[in-house]
Amino acid sequence: MTEAAQLASKMKGKKFYLVDCFGWNGACVLDLGTEPHQFRIEASKTKKLSELQTVETQVPLGSIWKVPLDQKVGKARVDKKHPPLVWLQYRCLLEYHHQTNEWPSSDKADHFVEVIQKYVAQYESLAKLPFFQEPDTLRQWAITATAQMPPVCAVLGGVLGNEVIKAISGKGEPANNTLILDGFDGKCRNLFIAPPKEETSGKTEQ
């Protein structure tokens, strides 16, 4: 996480996209830069472009990592009690790498369980989730977490490619902030993750 934030900061306010696939899931964190991103939307029937619009709030990658793991970031009707599991898994994998400078594997499964359960224990609502309570589940996850599944890579790569085109051309509203892909149900969701003050600012955060 720290390395990615440092790399994004070296881009000097330019757009920076971080994408990862882990097992059957994937995630992409989108930093649209410090300059307000402007775009036009094409009408489906007339093909005419709308007036110039601006992305309401842009959050730098470093600020996204600072958001507490248990902060609700999805839709209230879908994620009533906690953030989407795919996002929780992604943050846990990055936290493990941040603490150990290693990625999980079969021979490090027990250590992975120890680190992740200790990390999640900071958040009472998350520590109660069955996924994080069962050591066997976490051990199995340690074995498969870094597997590269071609269908997942292909789908998320296609989605990201489309987002890059929109960002460069300014044609079409871009996905902002975070994308997660659940390979089990095939759904790709756009989340908005930001500290409360940035969430309501309506401005580009520096």
Steps between C-alpha positions, in 0.01 A plus 500: 500500500773742599704424189201557272415830671860617464504405133172684442639810670797496261256537211467866608124516491451288189258209475611174659319164489596207724353161406536157662344160446500257792348157451142533377482871579656825390519866596609825343568826682463806278679825577372756250769751594494844656352686205119480476415233244256623237296287263203496266229234476378380161123474453410144399257600224632825356870429565535864603732583786374668815631821649835469674464339843745460789554204730355616831767372740842351430686329783876431478611141534681569827178622663309190388741278695443708815129422513424262792437146384153489657374825348192431291579573137242304299130553448299493820247252364774257395773553757295572811748393768845507343688582176489245215699188581711535183621842620573363848701215349700738283586727792600198710735371231665840467528529878668160522751604234553833674580328831711211368623613158372163373188366335305210653579145392444142615816488711411830670132419554512483881685830524252653257210393725672654803570833330157537340300406811703745707449774241125442472461474879539879513154525345232332712240479224743332260658261749160331536474415131521122441760549227750646747408277794577167335877425492449226239327745270788746532758225446327395181484862392875538561558223245276646229517875567785573259381266225451672166170383349495582125123575485526745790806671350331522160175649632662754730758586233220569253315720746816692587591542134164665440556729799842605370345593164233708674760673717720588202224602259274678750209320335274323747480523878798314650488260791625696797696379801467119519381201296456149639431183304340194658593210277240271656198706394671690216402841636729801477413785738614858536554605864575845637751479785606817678537650847172674602633853444604412143181310436293817534742761369391499138855592403822347385701408810870583508 
